[in-house]
Amino acid sequence: MVITAAGIADAKTDEEKVLALFVWDRRVMRFGYGYLEGPSPEEILRVSKLETSEQWRYAISDPVKILNIYGEGWCDTRSRLFHALCVGAGFKSETVSVFDPKVRVWYRDGDGVDRWHFFDPFRSWYVYTRDRSRVASYEDIVADPTL
């Protein structure tokens, strides 16, 4: 259902598919801390017995809850959701921490080469390489910070 809603079915390239997921994620998620108030009293009691670091990870890690219960979040929540969308669409993805959580997605570019590409779902940005041939990787951005 999400794949269809995101417009990914009409995308022709891997980059178009990932960008459709990125745009859809931006459209449906609000910025905010609603997930802190969202759980039922029973769930709050159960989670409150966990270690603090485990509480934080648990409360924002389930993409189904992020979409259907909370509908909002900040950096970690948004990165986890975009990561889950990419994995659900069949892409290799991982969250990495560079100042805030970011998401790297592995897919084949138009030149036939498989590469990592760098996205920031929290601040809603990604950049293209200087020649605009593909979404840049973290290494591309470090090599040319003016991108």
PDB file of C-alpha atoms in Angstrom:
ATOM      1  CA  MET A   1       0.000   0.000   0.000  1.00  0.00           C
ATOM      2  CA  VAL A   2       2.742   2.525   0.903  1.00  0.00           C
ATOM      3  CA  ILE A   3       4.659   1.621  -2.240  1.00  0.00           C
ATOM      4  CA  THR A   4       1.629   2.448  -4.383  1.00  0.00           C
ATOM      5  CA  ALA A   5       0.799   5.596  -2.401  1.00  0.00           C
ATOM      6  CA  ALA A   6       4.361   6.861  -2.796  1.00  0.00           C
ATOM      7  CA  GLY A   7       4.144   6.680  -6.586  1.00  0.00           C
ATOM      8  CA  ILE A   8       7.008   4.229  -6.729  1.00  0.00           C
ATOM      9  CA  ALA A   9       5.140   1.965  -9.165  1.00  0.00           C
ATOM     10  CA  ASP A  10       5.443   4.648 -11.866  1.00  0.00           C
ATOM     11  CA  ALA A  11       9.158   5.229 -11.258  1.00  0.00           C
ATOM     12  CA  LYS A  12      11.470   3.860 -13.932  1.00  0.00           C
ATOM     13  CA  THR A  13      14.874   4.017 -12.241  1.00  0.00           C
ATOM     14  CA  ASP A  14      16.072   3.120  -8.751  1.00  0.00           C
ATOM     15  CA  GLU A  15      16.790   6.793  -8.108  1.00  0.00           C
ATOM     16  CA  GLU A  16      13.235   7.773  -9.079  1.00  0.00           C
ATOM     17  CA  LYS A  17      11.878   5.092  -6.727  1.00  0.00           C
ATOM     18  CA  VAL A  18      13.965   6.240  -3.749  1.00  0.00           C
ATOM     19  CA  LEU A  19      13.152   9.905  -4.421  1.00  0.00           C
ATOM     20  CA  ALA A  20       9.426   9.035  -4.593  1.00  0.00           C
ATOM     21  CA  LEU A  21       9.739   7.406  -1.139  1.00  0.00           C
ATOM     22  CA  PHE A  22      11.647  10.431   0.174  1.00  0.00           C
ATOM     23  CA  VAL A  23       9.015  12.886  -1.077  1.00  0.00           C
ATOM     24  CA  TRP A  24       6.161  10.719   0.215  1.00  0.00           C
ATOM     25  CA  ASP A  25       7.832  10.519   3.640  1.00  0.00           C
ATOM     26  CA  ARG A  26       8.130  14.316   3.724  1.00  0.00           C
ATOM     27  CA  ARG A  27       4.479  14.716   2.766  1.00  0.00           C
ATOM     28  CA  VAL A  28       2.942  12.371   5.334  1.00  0.00           C
ATOM     29  CA  MET A  29       5.141  12.921   8.397  1.00  0.00           C
ATOM     30  CA  ARG A  30       4.829  15.958  10.653  1.00  0.00           C
ATOM     31  CA  PHE A  31       7.661  17.339  12.761  1.00  0.00           C
ATOM     32  CA  GLY A  32       7.028  16.940  16.460  1.00  0.00           C
ATOM     33  CA  TYR A  33       7.175  14.830  19.597  1.00  0.00           C
ATOM     34  CA  GLY A  34       3.729  13.254  19.392  1.00  0.00           C
ATOM     35  CA  TYR A  35       5.145   9.781  19.877  1.00  0.00           C
ATOM     36  CA  LEU A  36       5.955  10.630  23.486  1.00  0.00           C
ATOM     37  CA  GLU A  37       2.241  10.947  24.250  1.00  0.00           C
ATOM     38  CA  GLY A  38       0.944   8.309  21.857  1.00  0.00           C
ATOM     39  CA  PRO A  39       1.278   4.948  23.647  1.00  0.00           C
ATOM     40  CA  SER A  40      -1.538   3.471  25.703  1.00  0.00           C
ATOM     41  CA  PRO A  41      -1.185   3.547  29.514  1.00  0.00           C
ATOM     42  CA  GLU A  42      -0.377  -0.186  29.476  1.00  0.00           C
ATOM     43  CA  GLU A  43       2.372   0.334  26.911  1.00  0.00           C
ATOM     44  CA  ILE A  44       3.800   3.292  28.827  1.00  0.00           C
ATOM     45  CA  LEU A  45       3.929   1.165  32.007  1.00  0.00           C
ATOM     46  CA  ARG A  46       5.633  -1.729  30.201  1.00  0.00           C
ATOM     47  CA  VAL A  47       8.174   0.522  28.455  1.00  0.00           C
ATOM     48  CA  SER A  48       8.840   2.522  31.638  1.00  0.00           C
ATOM     49  CA  LYS A  49      10.350  -0.612  33.206  1.00  0.00           C
ATOM     50  CA  LEU A  50      13.018  -0.783  30.487  1.00  0.00           C
ATOM     51  CA  GLU A  51      16.377   1.003  30.595  1.00  0.00           C
ATOM     52  CA  THR A  52      16.173   4.621  29.394  1.00  0.00           C
ATOM     53  CA  SER A  53      18.150   3.952  26.191  1.00  0.00           C
ATOM     54  CA  GLU A  54      15.877   0.989  25.455  1.00  0.00           C
ATOM     55  CA  GLN A  55      12.752   3.107  26.060  1.00  0.00           C
ATOM     56  CA  TRP A  56      13.898   5.686  23.522  1.00  0.00           C
ATOM     57  CA  ARG A  57      14.772   3.059  20.921  1.00  0.00           C
ATOM     58  CA  TYR A  58      11.545   1.148  21.433  1.00  0.00           C
ATOM     59  CA  ALA A  59       9.225   4.135  21.331  1.00  0.00           C
ATOM     60  CA  ILE A  60      10.335   5.281  17.896  1.00  0.00           C
ATOM     61  CA  SER A  61      11.575   2.178  16.132  1.00  0.00           C
ATOM     62  CA  ASP A  62       8.396   0.583  14.781  1.00  0.00           C
ATOM     63  CA  PRO A  63       7.587   2.073  11.350  1.00  0.00           C
ATOM     64  CA  VAL A  64       3.968   0.890  11.536  1.00  0.00           C
ATOM     65  CA  LYS A  65       3.476   2.814  14.795  1.00  0.00           C
ATOM     66  CA  ILE A  66       5.347   5.825  13.417  1.00  0.00           C
ATOM     67  CA  LEU A  67       2.920   6.031  10.498  1.00  0.00           C
ATOM     68  CA  ASN A  68      -0.344   4.876  12.041  1.00  0.00           C
ATOM     69  CA  ILE A  69      -0.188   6.067  15.638  1.00  0.00           C
ATOM     70  CA  TYR A  70       2.310   8.891  16.023  1.00  0.00           C
ATOM     71  CA  GLY A  71       2.459  10.411  12.523  1.00  0.00           C
ATOM     72  CA  GLU A  72       5.244  12.715  13.587  1.00  0.00           C
ATOM     73  CA  GLY A  73       8.779  12.704  14.828  1.00  0.00           C
ATOM     74  CA  TRP A  74      12.181  14.301  14.778  1.00  0.00           C
ATOM     75  CA  CYS A  75      15.511  13.136  13.412  1.00  0.00           C
ATOM     76  CA  ASP A  76      15.754   9.530  14.570  1.00  0.00           C
ATOM     77  CA  THR A  77      12.096   8.734  13.952  1.00  0.00           C
ATOM     78  CA  ARG A  78      12.105  10.181  10.454  1.00  0.00           C
ATOM     79  CA  SER A  79      15.363   8.425   9.553  1.00  0.00           C
ATOM     80  CA  ARG A  80      14.040   5.082  10.794  1.00  0.00           C
ATOM     81  CA  LEU A  81      10.851   5.471   8.776  1.00  0.00           C
ATOM     82  CA  PHE A  82      12.653   6.415   5.548  1.00  0.00           C
ATOM     83  CA  HIS A  83      15.072   3.527   6.111  1.00  0.00           C
ATOM     84  CA  ALA A  84      12.142   1.110   6.605  1.00  0.00           C
ATOM     85  CA  LEU A  85      10.424   2.405   3.458  1.00  0.00           C
ATOM     86  CA  CYS A  86      13.599   1.859   1.424  1.00  0.00           C
ATOM     87  CA  VAL A  87      14.135  -1.643   2.806  1.00  0.00           C
ATOM     88  CA  GLY A  88      10.467  -2.455   2.198  1.00  0.00           C
ATOM     89  CA  ALA A  89      10.904  -1.393  -1.421  1.00  0.00           C
ATOM     90  CA  GLY A  90      13.843  -3.782  -1.779  1.00  0.00           C
ATOM     91  CA  PHE A  91      16.799  -1.419  -1.357  1.00  0.00           C
ATOM     92  CA  LYS A  92      19.800  -1.909   0.890  1.00  0.00           C
ATOM     93  CA  SER A  93      19.669   0.906   3.436  1.00  0.00           C
ATOM     94  CA  GLU A  94      21.196   1.869   6.762  1.00  0.00           C
ATOM     95  CA  THR A  95      20.970   4.752   9.173  1.00  0.00           C
ATOM     96  CA  VAL A  96      24.241   6.491   9.969  1.00  0.00           C
ATOM     97  CA  SER A  97      24.926   9.202  12.503  1.00  0.00           C
ATOM     98  CA  VAL A  98      26.589  12.278  11.036  1.00  0.00           C
ATOM     99  CA  PHE A  99      25.615  15.152  13.360  1.00  0.00           C
ATOM    100  CA  ASP A 100      22.042  13.712  13.241  1.00  0.00           C
ATOM    101  CA  PRO A 101      20.791  10.416  11.905  1.00  0.00           C
ATOM    102  CA  LYS A 102      20.970  10.236   8.114  1.00  0.00           C
ATOM    103  CA  VAL A 103      20.088   7.429   5.749  1.00  0.00           C
ATOM    104  CA  ARG A 104      22.324   5.824   3.153  1.00  0.00           C
ATOM    105  CA  VAL A 105      20.582   3.923   0.391  1.00  0.00           C
ATOM    106  CA  TRP A 106      22.371   1.554  -1.971  1.00  0.00           C
ATOM    107  CA  TYR A 107      21.072   1.450  -5.532  1.00  0.00           C
ATOM    108  CA  ARG A 108      22.211   1.323  -9.142  1.00  0.00           C
ATOM    109  CA  ASP A 109      22.807   4.643 -10.879  1.00  0.00           C
ATOM    110  CA  GLY A 110      22.125   5.440 -14.522  1.00  0.00           C
ATOM    111  CA  ASP A 111      25.731   4.588 -15.359  1.00  0.00           C
ATOM    112  CA  GLY A 112      25.156   1.015 -14.150  1.00  0.00           C
ATOM    113  CA  VAL A 113      27.263   1.372 -10.987  1.00  0.00           C
ATOM    114  CA  ASP A 114      25.839   0.449  -7.563  1.00  0.00           C
ATOM    115  CA  ARG A 115      26.608   3.141  -4.945  1.00  0.00           C
ATOM    116  CA  TRP A 116      25.545   4.512  -1.589  1.00  0.00           C
ATOM    117  CA  HIS A 117      23.473   7.720  -1.713  1.00  0.00           C
ATOM    118  CA  PHE A 118      22.998  10.128   1.176  1.00  0.00           C
ATOM    119  CA  PHE A 119      19.637  11.479   2.431  1.00  0.00           C
ATOM    120  CA  ASP A 120      18.622  13.552   5.445  1.00  0.00           C
ATOM    121  CA  PRO A 121      14.923  12.901   6.148  1.00  0.00           C
ATOM    122  CA  PHE A 122      14.928  15.163   9.223  1.00  0.00           C
ATOM    123  CA  ARG A 123      16.111  18.309   7.475  1.00  0.00           C
ATOM    124  CA  SER A 124      14.531  17.129   4.206  1.00  0.00           C
ATOM    125  CA  TRP A 125      17.549  17.331   1.953  1.00  0.00           C
ATOM    126  CA  TYR A 126      19.760  15.442  -0.438  1.00  0.00           C
ATOM    127  CA  VAL A 127      22.114  16.851  -3.056  1.00  0.00           C
ATOM    128  CA  TYR A 128      23.260  15.893  -6.508  1.00  0.00           C
ATOM    129  CA  THR A 129      26.843  15.493  -7.617  1.00  0.00           C
ATOM    130  CA  ARG A 130      28.399  18.505  -9.361  1.00  0.00           C
ATOM    131  CA  ASP A 131      27.515  17.110 -12.815  1.00  0.00           C
ATOM    132  CA  ARG A 132      23.935  16.383 -11.584  1.00  0.00           C
ATOM    133  CA  SER A 133      24.224  12.792 -12.760  1.00  0.00           C
ATOM    134  CA  ARG A 134      23.160  11.206  -9.441  1.00  0.00           C
ATOM    135  CA  VAL A 135      22.293  11.802  -5.805  1.00  0.00           C
ATOM    136  CA  ALA A 136      25.551  12.355  -3.938  1.00  0.00           C
ATOM    137  CA  SER A 137      27.090  10.027  -1.383  1.00  0.00           C
ATOM    138  CA  TYR A 138      28.542  11.169   1.933  1.00  0.00           C
ATOM    139  CA  GLU A 139      32.001  10.794   0.391  1.00  0.00           C
ATOM    140  CA  ASP A 140      30.984  13.040  -2.527  1.00  0.00           C
ATOM    141  CA  ILE A 141      29.790  15.707  -0.075  1.00  0.00           C
ATOM    142  CA  VAL A 142      33.011  15.540   1.974  1.00  0.00           C
ATOM    143  CA  ALA A 143      35.087  15.790  -1.202  1.00  0.00           C
ATOM    144  CA  ASP A 144      33.076  18.805  -2.419  1.00  0.00           C
ATOM    145  CA  PRO A 145      31.337  20.584   0.496  1.00  0.00           C
ATOM    146  CA  THR A 146      29.942  23.215  -1.887  1.00  0.00           C
ATOM    147  CA  LEU A 147      27.471  20.750  -3.364  1.00  0.00           C
TER     148      LEU A 147
END
